[in-house]
Structure formats: structure tokens, C-alpha cells
Coordinates of C-alpha atoms in Angstrom, one line a residue:
M1 CA 150.2 132.9 107.0
V2 CA 150.3 135.2 104.1
N3 CA 152.5 133.5 102.0
R4 CA 150.2 130.1 102.5
L5 CA 147.3 132.5 101.1
Q6 CA 150.1 133.5 98.3
Q7 CA 150.5 129.7 97.6
I8 CA 146.9 129.1 97.2
A9 CA 145.8 132.2 95.2
Q10 CA 148.4 131.3 92.8
M11 CA 147.2 127.4 92.2
L12 CA 146.0 127.2 88.9
Y13 CA 142.6 126.4 88.5
R14 CA 141.5 122.8 88.1
P15 CA 138.0 120.8 88.2
I16 CA 138.2 118.4 91.1
N17 CA 135.8 115.2 90.8
Y18 CA 134.4 114.0 93.6
D19 CA 131.6 110.9 93.5
E20 CA 130.7 112.5 90.6
K21 CA 130.8 115.8 91.3
I22 CA 132.6 118.6 89.9
F23 CA 133.7 121.2 92.3
V24 CA 135.3 124.1 90.7
N25 CA 138.7 125.7 91.9
I26 CA 138.2 125.0 95.6
P27 CA 141.8 126.2 96.7
T28 CA 141.4 129.7 95.4
L29 CA 137.4 130.3 96.3
V30 CA 139.3 128.9 100.1
A31 CA 141.9 131.8 99.9
S32 CA 139.1 134.4 99.2
A33 CA 137.5 133.6 101.6
L34 CA 139.7 133.4 104.4
L35 CA 140.7 137.2 103.1
G36 CA 137.5 138.2 104.1
T37 CA 135.2 138.3 100.4
V38 CA 131.8 137.2 100.6
I39 CA 132.4 133.8 98.5
V40 CA 130.9 131.2 100.7
S41 CA 132.8 128.2 98.9
A42 CA 135.0 127.0 101.0
C43 CA 133.9 123.5 102.5
A44 CA 134.5 120.8 99.9
P45 CA 135.0 117.4 100.6
T46 CA 138.0 116.3 102.6
Q47 CA 139.2 113.2 100.7
S48 CA 138.9 115.3 97.3
I49 CA 140.1 118.9 97.5
E50 CA 144.2 117.7 96.5
P51 CA 144.5 118.2 93.3
Q52 CA 146.1 115.8 91.5
G53 CA 149.9 115.1 91.8
I54 CA 150.1 117.0 94.7
T55 CA 150.9 114.9 97.8
N56 CA 151.1 116.3 101.2
D57 CA 151.1 119.9 99.7
P58 CA 151.3 122.6 102.6
T59 CA 148.3 125.1 100.7
I60 CA 145.8 122.3 101.2
L61 CA 143.7 123.2 104.1
T62 CA 142.0 121.2 106.4
G63 CA 138.6 120.5 107.4
A64 CA 138.4 122.8 110.2
E65 CA 140.5 125.3 108.6
R66 CA 137.6 125.6 105.9
C67 CA 135.4 125.8 108.2
A68 CA 136.7 128.4 110.2
A69 CA 136.4 130.6 106.6
L70 CA 132.6 130.4 106.8
I71 CA 132.7 132.5 109.2
N72 CA 133.1 135.5 106.7
T73 CA 130.2 134.4 104.5
K74 CA 127.7 136.9 103.5
N75 CA 124.6 137.4 101.6
S76 CA 123.7 139.9 98.9
R77 CA 120.2 139.8 99.7
V78 CA 120.1 139.6 103.5
A79 CA 122.3 141.1 106.2
L80 CA 123.6 138.1 107.5
E81 CA 125.4 137.5 110.4
I82 CA 127.3 134.3 111.1
T83 CA 128.3 133.9 114.9
E84 CA 129.8 130.5 114.7
A85 CA 131.4 128.5 112.2
T86 CA 132.7 125.5 113.9
Y87 CA 134.0 121.9 112.6
V88 CA 132.7 119.3 115.0
K89 CA 135.5 116.3 114.1
N90 CA 134.3 114.1 116.5
V91 CA 130.8 113.1 118.6
D92 CA 132.1 114.6 121.9
G93 CA 131.7 118.0 120.1
I94 CA 128.4 117.7 119.8
P95 CA 126.7 119.9 122.5
P96 CA 125.4 117.2 124.9
Q97 CA 122.1 119.6 126.2
Q98 CA 121.3 120.1 122.3
H99 CA 120.6 116.0 121.9
K100 CA 121.5 112.8 123.2
L101 CA 122.7 110.5 120.9
R102 CA 122.0 106.6 121.7
Q103 CA 125.5 104.5 121.5
L104 CA 124.8 103.4 118.1
Q105 CA 124.2 107.0 116.5
R106 CA 127.3 107.7 117.9
E107 CA 129.0 105.2 116.3
S108 CA 127.8 106.6 112.8
F109 CA 129.3 110.1 113.5
K110 CA 131.0 111.9 110.6
P111 CA 132.5 115.0 110.4
Y112 CA 130.7 118.1 109.7
C113 CA 131.0 122.1 109.6
K114 CA 128.6 123.7 111.9
I115 CA 127.6 127.0 111.3
S116 CA 125.2 129.2 112.8
G117 CA 123.9 133.1 112.3
Y118 CA 120.9 135.3 112.1
F119 CA 119.3 137.6 109.6
E120 CA 116.7 140.3 109.5
Q121 CA 117.5 142.0 112.4
R122 CA 115.7 144.3 113.5
K123 CA 113.8 146.2 116.6
G124 CA 109.9 145.2 116.8
V125 CA 106.9 145.6 119.4
N126 CA 107.6 147.7 122.8
N127 CA 111.3 148.5 121.1
A128 CA 112.6 144.6 121.8
P129 CA 115.2 142.9 119.0
Y130 CA 114.1 140.4 116.9
A131 CA 115.9 138.2 114.3
I132 CA 115.7 135.3 112.5
G133 CA 118.5 132.4 114.0
F134 CA 119.4 129.5 111.7
G135 CA 122.1 126.6 111.6
L136 CA 123.6 125.0 109.1
S137 CA 125.4 121.2 109.1
L138 CA 127.3 120.8 105.9
P139 CA 129.6 117.5 106.2
D140 CA 132.7 116.9 104.3
D141 CA 131.3 114.0 102.5
W142 CA 128.3 115.3 101.0
N143 CA 125.2 113.1 99.3
G144 CA 123.9 115.7 97.5
K145 CA 120.4 115.8 99.6
F146 CA 119.3 118.5 101.7
L147 CA 117.2 118.1 105.2
F148 CA 115.3 120.7 107.4
Q149 CA 115.2 119.8 110.5
G150 CA 111.5 121.3 112.2
G151 CA 111.9 122.8 115.9
G152 CA 109.4 122.3 119.2
G153 CA 108.1 124.1 121.5
L154 CA 107.3 127.4 120.7
N155 CA 111.1 127.7 119.6
G156 CA 113.4 130.7 120.0
F157 CA 116.8 128.9 119.9
I158 CA 118.6 127.4 117.4
R159 CA 119.0 123.5 117.9
E160 CA 121.7 121.4 116.5
P161 CA 121.4 120.6 113.3
L162 CA 121.7 116.6 113.2
G163 CA 119.0 115.8 111.2
A164 CA 118.2 112.7 114.1
L165 CA 114.5 112.4 114.0
A166 CA 113.0 109.2 112.4
A167 CA 116.4 108.3 111.2
G168 CA 117.1 105.1 113.4
D169 CA 120.4 104.7 114.2
T170 CA 122.5 106.9 111.4
P171 CA 121.2 111.1 112.2
A172 CA 120.9 112.5 108.6
V173 CA 124.4 114.6 108.4
F174 CA 126.2 111.6 109.8
R175 CA 124.8 110.3 106.2
G176 CA 125.9 113.2 104.5
Y177 CA 123.1 115.2 104.4
A178 CA 123.3 119.5 104.5
V179 CA 121.1 119.7 107.9
A180 CA 119.3 123.3 108.3
T181 CA 117.4 124.6 111.1
T182 CA 115.8 128.1 112.4
D183 CA 114.1 129.4 115.8
S184 CA 111.5 130.6 114.0
G185 CA 112.4 134.4 113.8
H186 CA 112.6 135.3 118.2
Q187 CA 115.3 134.6 120.7
S188 CA 113.9 133.0 123.9
K189 CA 114.8 132.0 127.1
N190 CA 112.5 129.0 127.6
R191 CA 110.5 126.3 125.3
F192 CA 107.4 128.1 126.0
D193 CA 108.3 131.8 126.0
T194 CA 105.2 133.4 124.8
T195 CA 106.4 137.1 125.0
F196 CA 106.7 136.9 121.2
F197 CA 102.9 137.0 121.0
E198 CA 102.9 140.5 121.0
D199 CA 105.2 141.3 117.6
Q200 CA 103.2 140.6 114.5
L201 CA 105.9 140.0 112.2
S202 CA 107.7 137.2 114.6
L203 CA 104.3 135.5 114.8
L204 CA 104.4 135.1 111.0
N205 CA 107.8 134.2 111.2
F206 CA 106.7 131.1 113.8
Y207 CA 103.7 130.2 111.1
S208 CA 106.1 129.8 108.7
G209 CA 107.9 132.7 106.9
A210 CA 111.2 131.7 109.3
I211 CA 111.8 127.8 107.8
E212 CA 110.8 129.7 104.2
K213 CA 113.3 132.1 104.2
S214 CA 115.8 130.0 106.6
T215 CA 115.8 127.1 103.3
A216 CA 115.8 129.6 100.7
L217 CA 119.3 130.6 102.5
A218 CA 120.7 127.7 103.6
L219 CA 120.1 126.3 100.1
Q220 CA 122.2 129.1 98.3
I221 CA 125.0 128.5 101.6
V222 CA 124.9 125.0 100.2
E223 CA 124.7 125.4 96.5
D224 CA 127.7 127.9 96.8
V225 CA 130.1 125.5 99.5
Y226 CA 129.9 122.4 97.3
Q227 CA 129.6 124.0 93.7
A228 CA 126.0 122.2 92.9
P229 CA 122.3 122.6 94.3
P230 CA 120.9 119.3 96.5
D231 CA 119.4 116.6 94.1
N232 CA 116.3 116.4 96.6
K233 CA 115.3 118.0 99.7
Y234 CA 113.9 116.6 102.8
F235 CA 111.3 117.9 106.0
V236 CA 111.6 116.2 109.4
G237 CA 109.9 117.4 112.2
C238 CA 107.9 116.7 115.5
S239 CA 105.2 118.7 117.4
T240 CA 106.2 122.5 116.6
G241 CA 108.5 120.8 113.5
G242 CA 105.5 118.2 112.8
R243 CA 103.4 121.4 112.3
E244 CA 106.2 122.9 110.5
A245 CA 106.7 120.2 108.0
L246 CA 102.7 120.0 107.3
T247 CA 102.8 123.6 107.0
M248 CA 105.5 123.4 104.1
A249 CA 103.2 120.5 102.2
Q250 CA 100.9 122.8 102.5
R251 CA 102.0 126.2 101.4
Q252 CA 104.9 125.5 99.6
P253 CA 103.7 122.6 97.6
E254 CA 106.5 122.3 95.7
L255 CA 110.0 123.1 97.8
F256 CA 110.6 119.6 99.9
N257 CA 110.4 116.8 97.8
G258 CA 109.3 114.4 101.3
V259 CA 108.1 115.2 104.0
I260 CA 107.7 113.5 107.5
V261 CA 105.3 114.6 109.8
G262 CA 105.4 113.6 113.4
A263 CA 102.6 114.2 115.9
P264 CA 101.8 117.5 114.9
A265 CA 100.9 120.7 116.7
R266 CA 98.4 121.6 114.0
Q267 CA 95.4 123.2 116.0
T268 CA 97.3 124.0 119.9
N269 CA 95.0 126.4 120.5
Y270 CA 92.1 123.5 120.8
S271 CA 94.4 121.0 121.6
E272 CA 95.3 122.8 125.3
V273 CA 91.6 122.8 125.9
A274 CA 91.7 119.3 125.5
D275 CA 94.6 118.9 127.7
L276 CA 93.1 121.4 130.2
W277 CA 89.8 119.4 130.4
S278 CA 91.5 116.2 130.6
A279 CA 93.1 117.1 133.3
K280 CA 90.4 118.5 135.0
R281 CA 87.8 116.0 134.7
L282 CA 90.2 113.2 136.1
H283 CA 90.9 115.7 139.5
Q284 CA 87.5 116.1 139.5
A285 CA 87.3 112.3 140.7
S286 CA 89.9 112.6 143.0
S287 CA 89.1 113.4 146.7
I288 CA 92.3 115.6 147.1
P289 CA 92.2 118.6 144.7
N290 CA 95.1 118.9 142.2
S291 CA 96.7 115.7 143.1
T292 CA 97.1 112.9 140.9
P293 CA 94.0 111.6 140.8
F294 CA 94.9 107.6 141.0
S295 CA 97.5 106.2 143.0
K296 CA 100.4 104.0 141.6
A297 CA 98.6 100.5 142.1
Q298 CA 95.4 101.8 140.6
Q299 CA 97.6 103.1 137.4
H300 CA 98.9 100.1 137.4
A301 CA 95.3 98.4 137.4
I302 CA 94.1 100.9 134.6
V303 CA 97.2 99.8 132.2
T304 CA 96.6 96.0 133.1
E305 CA 93.1 95.9 132.2
V306 CA 93.6 98.3 129.1
L307 CA 96.1 95.6 128.0
A308 CA 93.5 92.6 128.9
Q309 CA 91.0 93.8 126.8
C310 CA 92.7 94.9 123.8
D311 CA 96.0 93.4 123.6
Y312 CA 95.0 90.3 122.0
K313 CA 93.1 91.9 119.6
D314 CA 95.8 92.3 117.3
G315 CA 96.5 88.6 117.8
L316 CA 99.2 88.5 119.6
I317 CA 99.2 89.3 123.6
D318 CA 102.8 90.8 124.0
G319 CA 102.3 94.2 125.9
L320 CA 101.5 96.5 122.6
I321 CA 98.3 97.3 121.3
F322 CA 98.6 97.4 117.8
N323 CA 95.0 96.7 116.4
V324 CA 94.3 100.7 117.9
E325 CA 91.2 101.5 116.5
A326 CA 89.5 98.2 118.1
C327 CA 90.1 99.0 121.3
D328 CA 86.8 99.6 123.5
F329 CA 88.3 100.1 126.7
K330 CA 85.5 99.7 129.7
P331 CA 86.4 101.2 133.2
E332 CA 83.6 99.8 134.5
K333 CA 85.1 96.5 135.0
L334 CA 87.3 98.1 137.6
I335 CA 84.9 99.5 139.5
C336 CA 84.8 98.2 143.6
S337 CA 82.2 96.3 143.1
N338 CA 83.4 94.6 140.3
N339 CA 87.1 94.2 141.3
S340 CA 88.2 92.4 144.5
D341 CA 91.6 94.6 144.8
A342 CA 90.6 97.2 147.1
K343 CA 93.8 99.0 147.0
A344 CA 93.5 99.2 142.7
C345 CA 89.7 99.4 142.5
I346 CA 88.0 102.5 141.4
D347 CA 84.9 103.8 142.3
A348 CA 81.9 104.4 139.7
S349 CA 82.4 108.5 139.3
S350 CA 86.0 107.7 138.5
A351 CA 85.2 105.1 135.7
T352 CA 82.6 108.0 134.5
A353 CA 85.7 110.5 134.8
L354 CA 88.4 108.6 132.9
N355 CA 85.3 107.7 129.8
E356 CA 85.1 111.5 129.6
A357 CA 88.2 112.8 129.9
F358 CA 89.4 110.7 127.1
A359 CA 86.7 111.4 125.0
G360 CA 87.5 115.1 125.0
P361 CA 85.9 118.1 125.2
K362 CA 82.3 118.9 123.3
Y363 CA 80.3 121.6 122.5
D364 CA 76.7 121.5 123.7
S365 CA 75.4 119.7 121.2
G366 CA 77.6 117.2 121.8
R367 CA 80.3 118.1 118.6
Q368 CA 83.6 117.5 119.2
I369 CA 85.8 119.8 120.1
Y370 CA 89.0 118.3 119.7
P371 CA 89.3 114.6 119.1
G372 CA 89.9 112.4 122.2
F373 CA 92.4 110.1 123.3
Y374 CA 93.5 106.4 122.7
F375 CA 93.3 104.5 125.7
D376 CA 97.1 102.7 125.3
T377 CA 99.8 101.4 127.6
G378 CA 101.7 104.7 128.0
I379 CA 98.6 106.8 129.4
S380 CA 100.4 106.2 132.9
A381 CA 104.0 107.6 132.0
S382 CA 105.0 109.3 135.1
G383 CA 107.0 111.4 132.8
E384 CA 110.8 110.4 133.1
K385 CA 111.2 108.4 129.4
S386 CA 108.4 110.7 128.0
V387 CA 105.7 113.8 129.2
P388 CA 103.4 112.5 131.6
G389 CA 100.9 110.1 130.6
L390 CA 97.2 111.4 130.8
L391 CA 97.0 109.4 134.0
Q392 CA 98.1 112.1 135.4
A393 CA 96.0 114.9 135.1
K394 CA 99.0 117.2 133.9
A395 CA 97.6 120.9 131.9
G396 CA 99.3 120.9 128.2
P397 CA 102.2 123.2 128.4
L398 CA 100.3 126.3 127.6
G399 CA 97.0 125.7 129.7
R400 CA 99.2 125.3 132.9
Q401 CA 98.0 128.4 134.0
Y402 CA 94.8 127.7 134.3
A403 CA 94.9 124.3 136.0
K404 CA 94.1 125.6 139.7
E405 CA 91.0 127.4 137.9
D406 CA 87.7 125.8 138.0
F407 CA 87.1 124.8 134.4
N408 CA 85.0 127.0 132.4
L409 CA 84.7 126.0 128.4
E410 CA 83.1 129.1 127.3
K411 CA 85.9 130.9 128.7
Q412 CA 88.7 128.3 127.3
L413 CA 86.9 128.5 124.0
A414 CA 87.0 132.4 123.9
L415 CA 90.6 132.3 124.6
A416 CA 91.3 129.0 121.5
E417 CA 89.0 130.8 118.7
N418 CA 91.6 134.2 119.6
F419 CA 94.7 132.4 120.7
P420 CA 97.7 134.1 118.4
L421 CA 98.9 130.8 117.3
A422 CA 95.6 130.1 115.8
G423 CA 96.9 131.6 112.2
G424 CA 99.7 129.0 111.8
N425 CA 97.2 126.1 112.3
A426 CA 98.1 123.4 110.2
L427 CA 94.2 123.1 108.5
L428 CA 94.8 122.9 104.7
T429 CA 93.8 119.2 103.7
N430 CA 93.9 119.8 99.5
L431 CA 98.1 118.7 98.9
S432 CA 96.7 117.9 95.3
S433 CA 99.9 120.1 94.1
F434 CA 102.4 118.6 96.2
A435 CA 100.9 114.9 95.2
H436 CA 101.0 115.9 91.8
K437 CA 104.4 117.2 92.3
G438 CA 105.0 113.0 93.2
H439 CA 105.8 114.6 96.9
K440 CA 105.6 112.2 99.6
V441 CA 104.4 112.6 103.0
M442 CA 104.9 110.1 106.0
F443 CA 102.6 110.8 109.2
F444 CA 103.5 109.0 112.4
H445 CA 102.4 109.7 115.8
G446 CA 102.4 107.7 119.8
V447 CA 99.4 106.0 120.5
S448 CA 100.1 107.7 124.2
D449 CA 100.8 110.8 123.2
P450 CA 99.3 113.3 125.7
W451 CA 99.6 116.7 124.6
F452 CA 98.1 115.8 120.5
S453 CA 95.9 113.1 120.3
A454 CA 96.4 110.5 117.7
K455 CA 93.4 110.5 116.5
D456 CA 93.2 114.1 115.3
T457 CA 96.0 113.3 112.8
L458 CA 94.3 110.6 111.7
Q459 CA 91.1 112.5 111.1
Y460 CA 93.4 115.1 109.6
Y461 CA 95.0 112.3 107.0
Q462 CA 91.7 110.7 106.0
Q463 CA 90.5 114.3 105.4
M464 CA 93.8 114.9 103.5
R465 CA 93.5 112.2 101.3
K466 CA 89.6 112.6 100.7
D467 CA 90.4 116.5 99.6
S468 CA 93.5 115.7 97.9
G469 CA 92.0 114.7 94.5
N470 CA 91.8 110.2 94.1
S471 CA 91.5 109.1 97.6
E472 CA 92.2 105.7 96.3
L473 CA 95.4 106.6 94.5
A474 CA 96.6 108.8 97.9
S475 CA 98.7 105.3 99.2
Q476 CA 100.8 106.7 96.0
W477 CA 102.2 109.5 97.6
S478 CA 100.9 109.4 101.9
Q479 CA 101.3 107.4 104.6
F480 CA 100.3 107.5 108.7
Y481 CA 101.6 105.3 110.9
F482 CA 100.8 104.5 114.7
V483 CA 103.5 104.0 117.1
P484 CA 102.1 101.9 120.3
G485 CA 103.0 103.0 123.5
M486 CA 104.8 106.1 122.5
G487 CA 103.8 109.5 124.2
H488 CA 104.9 112.9 122.6
C489 CA 107.0 112.2 119.8
R490 CA 109.4 109.7 121.5
G491 CA 109.6 107.5 124.7
G492 CA 107.0 105.8 126.8
E493 CA 107.2 102.9 129.6
K494 CA 106.9 100.4 127.0
A495 CA 107.4 101.4 123.3
L496 CA 109.5 100.6 119.8
D497 CA 110.5 104.3 119.4
N498 CA 113.7 103.7 117.3
F499 CA 112.9 103.6 113.4
D500 CA 114.3 104.5 110.3
M501 CA 111.3 106.5 108.5
L502 CA 114.1 108.3 106.7
T503 CA 115.3 105.7 104.4
Q504 CA 112.5 104.7 103.6
L505 CA 111.1 108.0 102.6
E506 CA 114.1 108.7 100.4
H507 CA 113.5 105.4 98.5
W508 CA 109.5 106.5 98.0
V509 CA 110.8 110.0 96.6
E510 CA 114.0 109.0 94.9
H511 CA 112.9 105.4 93.1
N512 CA 109.4 105.2 93.9
Q513 CA 109.0 102.4 96.3
A514 CA 106.7 102.5 98.8
P515 CA 107.6 101.9 102.1
E516 CA 105.6 98.3 102.9
F517 CA 106.7 98.9 106.6
I518 CA 108.7 100.6 109.1
L519 CA 111.3 98.8 111.6
A520 CA 110.7 99.6 114.9
T521 CA 113.1 99.3 118.1
G522 CA 113.4 100.5 121.4
D523 CA 115.6 101.3 124.5
S524 CA 112.4 100.4 126.7
M525 CA 112.4 96.9 124.8
P526 CA 115.4 95.3 124.5
D527 CA 115.8 92.6 122.1
I528 CA 112.2 93.1 120.7
S529 CA 111.3 94.4 117.0
R530 CA 108.0 94.9 115.4
P531 CA 107.2 96.4 112.0
L532 CA 105.2 99.6 111.5
C533 CA 102.4 99.2 109.5
P534 CA 101.1 101.5 107.0
Y535 CA 97.3 102.9 108.0
P536 CA 95.2 100.6 108.0
Q537 CA 97.3 97.6 108.2
I538 CA 98.6 96.2 111.8
P539 CA 101.3 93.8 112.1
I540 CA 99.9 90.5 112.5
Y541 CA 101.9 87.2 114.0
D542 CA 102.5 84.5 111.1
G543 CA 102.2 81.7 113.9
L544 CA 105.3 80.5 113.5
G545 CA 108.6 82.6 114.3
D546 CA 110.1 84.0 117.1
T547 CA 107.7 86.4 118.7
S548 CA 110.9 89.3 119.4
K549 CA 111.4 89.1 115.6
A550 CA 109.7 91.5 113.1
T551 CA 110.5 88.7 110.2
S552 CA 108.0 87.0 112.2
F553 CA 105.0 89.4 111.4
V554 CA 103.1 90.3 108.2
C555 CA 101.5 93.9 108.1
K556 CA 97.3 93.1 106.7
V557 CA 94.3 95.0 107.3
S558 CA 92.9 93.2 110.7
K559 CA 89.7 91.2 110.8
P560 CA 87.3 91.7 113.7
A561 CA 88.8 89.9 116.9
S562 CA 86.9 87.3 118.4
A563 CA 86.9 87.7 122.0
K564 CA 88.5 86.4 124.6

């Protein structure tokens, strides 16, 4: 080993060209890293570390060796501890419990070095240990771009930094992105552990601090490793990650060139009230307390009737409701006096409960507390492919402790107003500086999402456009997409939940080519594709082509549909 290091250190300085990027004196830097110094430039692309004129030289390190050297990474600004530096040489090296990749995603695999560690380690409230955990994937073949992967739940653990969300068949790291992520500043045993609520700094880190700090650290490592800063920086997240993405656009408008905001948990304190309200209101119509209020036959009948009343309004009866806002479902048609199917019909009180549960909770004055939910095809979802649909009458993850209590709106509002996460709500609607920088934001939301309403995200989007300067020009930097049938962030009984929004965002940011549509497919609908259209457009069948192909549809603003 000593002779090997001496050979490396004795090699002359020689710039190495890799895809028009210059990596300076990589062999000597690697030798320094292996000797335990603070230099982190040890992960140059595999194909180009060999100096010109040298073939099969024993001093050239493998990707695994370069990656292992990063365990010694230090930082002059923070007390950094790298706990893992693993070279992932094949797709089976990705922990399956961290991410279940689809077959086409697996086939797109490219090797990368994954490092993870902690900084800002400290003792907090009750002498509990806290730190900011982060993960960073460094591909052999870097494309000059950086992506921050948003989290989920209440975070508390480091997800595999792949950048797979809204990236279609090729996760970001397999494309050559350096991908970073964080546990948001605390360590937990489960996704919804609220223990960190006690600690002020942990809450501030959860709001946005851990992302800002982890981004700064990751960008420094990326620049040291590749000897160049990223050309462009992106953020992609859904749920809590969607709130994080939106928060970055709101509070750090100069940091990320492009942001994808999926189903943002932007005001969890009030969405949890709405989830609990809807569940309790549906349970009130059930003869068996706390049981699923509708039988399977009734659930099937409800979804079938939703389709009967709304599917045709986008111009094609195909089991998907694309004209979302035109769907004005009337459950009264399912009342037994109006329906001959005794096993599937519902009584009048159940029809009223459906209307009120989906309308969302209101103050005594009638003002909405939180927007209601859309009637859609995924409202009966069992939970096998996504979270349970609204017809299952399940409270949200943070409201389940009140599920067996009588619903008390005043109590729930008091809890919401003083909820520890309220300080991190993503409410700011003036994104004028973000827009002025030429940055872009794309929103998406599953219409059947039972945890966070697509109505809430759309209302935010519309207000943001008004408050950010010229609303007529807002389409030059912002778009919103409905995803019919999709539940919370992914999945659905019948949904086109696989789409590549990242490539479209790249083209928009880097070439000023605004997306005209997003091609979508889904495992639950094999051999079917559709364009997702930027709001307020919807996909309209051209009347000629194959209805299973996206190419047979055009994105247009819908006209009022004639009665069926």
C-alpha cells in the first residue's frame, strides 16, 4: 500500500479533460485523501482518471477505492463525521427497504459513490442527542448538475439519495446528477415520531434549516470532488418533501434553478383537521362505530357513479377524470329510493355525509377551514397501492390519536393553531424574486390524495400567480398539473403515476422551453399513456387515433361538456 501511495504522489501534475470539464491533479488528491488529509477531491469519473499515455498503470484507483477515500472528508466550517462511503457498483447494492425501483429504473442504473454522515451534533432538550444527517450520491459520470431530494413524513432518517421522484424511468443519480438529501435534523425510529417537537432548534431545522445547511455542505463537497460547481441546481419533493421544495422557492429564491413541488404538506395543522373531520363525518353515517362506513359493494357503486357523472366531461369515457373541476358529483342518485341495487345503494344520511366529508370543515360563519377534496376514482383505494382513500374513513397520520374521540371542532382548531409544525407552513405567495431570477417551479398533485387536498395546492398556485407580479406572465415560470386517480404522491387503483417531470424542467430551466405536456404511464394501467396537461388545460381526444396512446390527445382548455 505504501509503495502504491508513493507512486501516486510522485506522478506529475497533469490536467485531465473529461467532457470539457477539467479535473486537476486527481491522482495526488486521491493520495492525500487516502493518507487522511482534509482534501475531498477523490471521486473523479472512472473513465477519465487515467493520464494520457499510461495504460493499465497500477497507480490508477478503482471507483471503489476513490469512494472509500471519502470516509476521511472533513470540513473547516462544521464538525463533520462521515459514517459511510460506499461504492454502489450495481443496482442490487441499493437497499431494497430504501427504495423499490421499477424494472426500467433498475435497467438505467449507473455506478455511484454514496456518502452519508452527520454534522452539528449536540445535546438538546432532556439531554437528547441531535444532529443533522445527510446523504450524498456522487456518480462516476457527473453531468454537472445537482439535485436535492426532499424527504417525507416527519423525516428522522436518511433516504437513499437517488432522485427517483418525478424522474420517470431514470432516477437523477443514474443520469449523472449529484443527489443530496437530509433527515431534517433529528433521528427517529419511525416516520411520524414527534419527540423532536420539544426541541426548538430541531423544529427550526425541520422547517428549513437542515435543508439549507445540508445543501451548502453538499455543494462544497461536490465542487471539491469534481473540481467545478454545478451548472444548475434542482429540488424535487412530495408530501413533506413537497413542502420543503416550496419552502426553498419561498424563502431561498436564489438557491435552486428549478423546483418540483408534489402534493405539498404546506399546512399540516389544518389538513390534519380536515382529514379527521372527513373520517369522523363518514363514520357518523355508519351503524358500526369506527368501522369502514361503506361496504365494498357500496364503495364500488360510489366510484362507478362518480365515473358515470364525470368521466365523459373530458370528452372520452376511459375510466379517468381529467376535467377535474367540472366534476360536480351528486351522491343522491345512489340513495336506495333512487337505486334498485339493494346491496350497493346508500341511505339519505350517507349521501349527506359524503357531501359534507368531501366539502371539508368550516367555521360557524361558513368560511372554509381547509379546502375539501375532489371526488375521483381513487377515493375507494384500499391502501395496497397507496394510502387508503377517503371512503376508508381513516384519519391522517398525526390525527389518529383522536380517531376514537367524539369530534370537537373547537378543540381541533385550538390544537391546529398551536401545533408545533405551524411555524414551518409554506404559506408565502410572493415568489417574485424567484421568478425574476428566471427560476421555474412545477406543481403536481394526485386528485385522489386523501391526506393533502389537490384543491389546496391549486388554490395556493392561483394565489401565488396573483401575488408574484404579473399573473399573465406567470406561465413563463410556473405550472400546475393534476394527476387523476393518483393517491398521495404515487399509486392508485387506476392511475398514470409514472411520469418524467424532471427532464421537462431541465429543458425549461436550461433552454427556456416550457413544457407543453408531461407523458404519463402507470403500472395499474399497462399499455396506456396520456399527456398530463398544464392547468387549466386538459387532454382532449383528437377523435382519430388510438385512445390508448398519448399521441391521440392534445392539451386544450376545456369547453363545458354537454349533458350525458
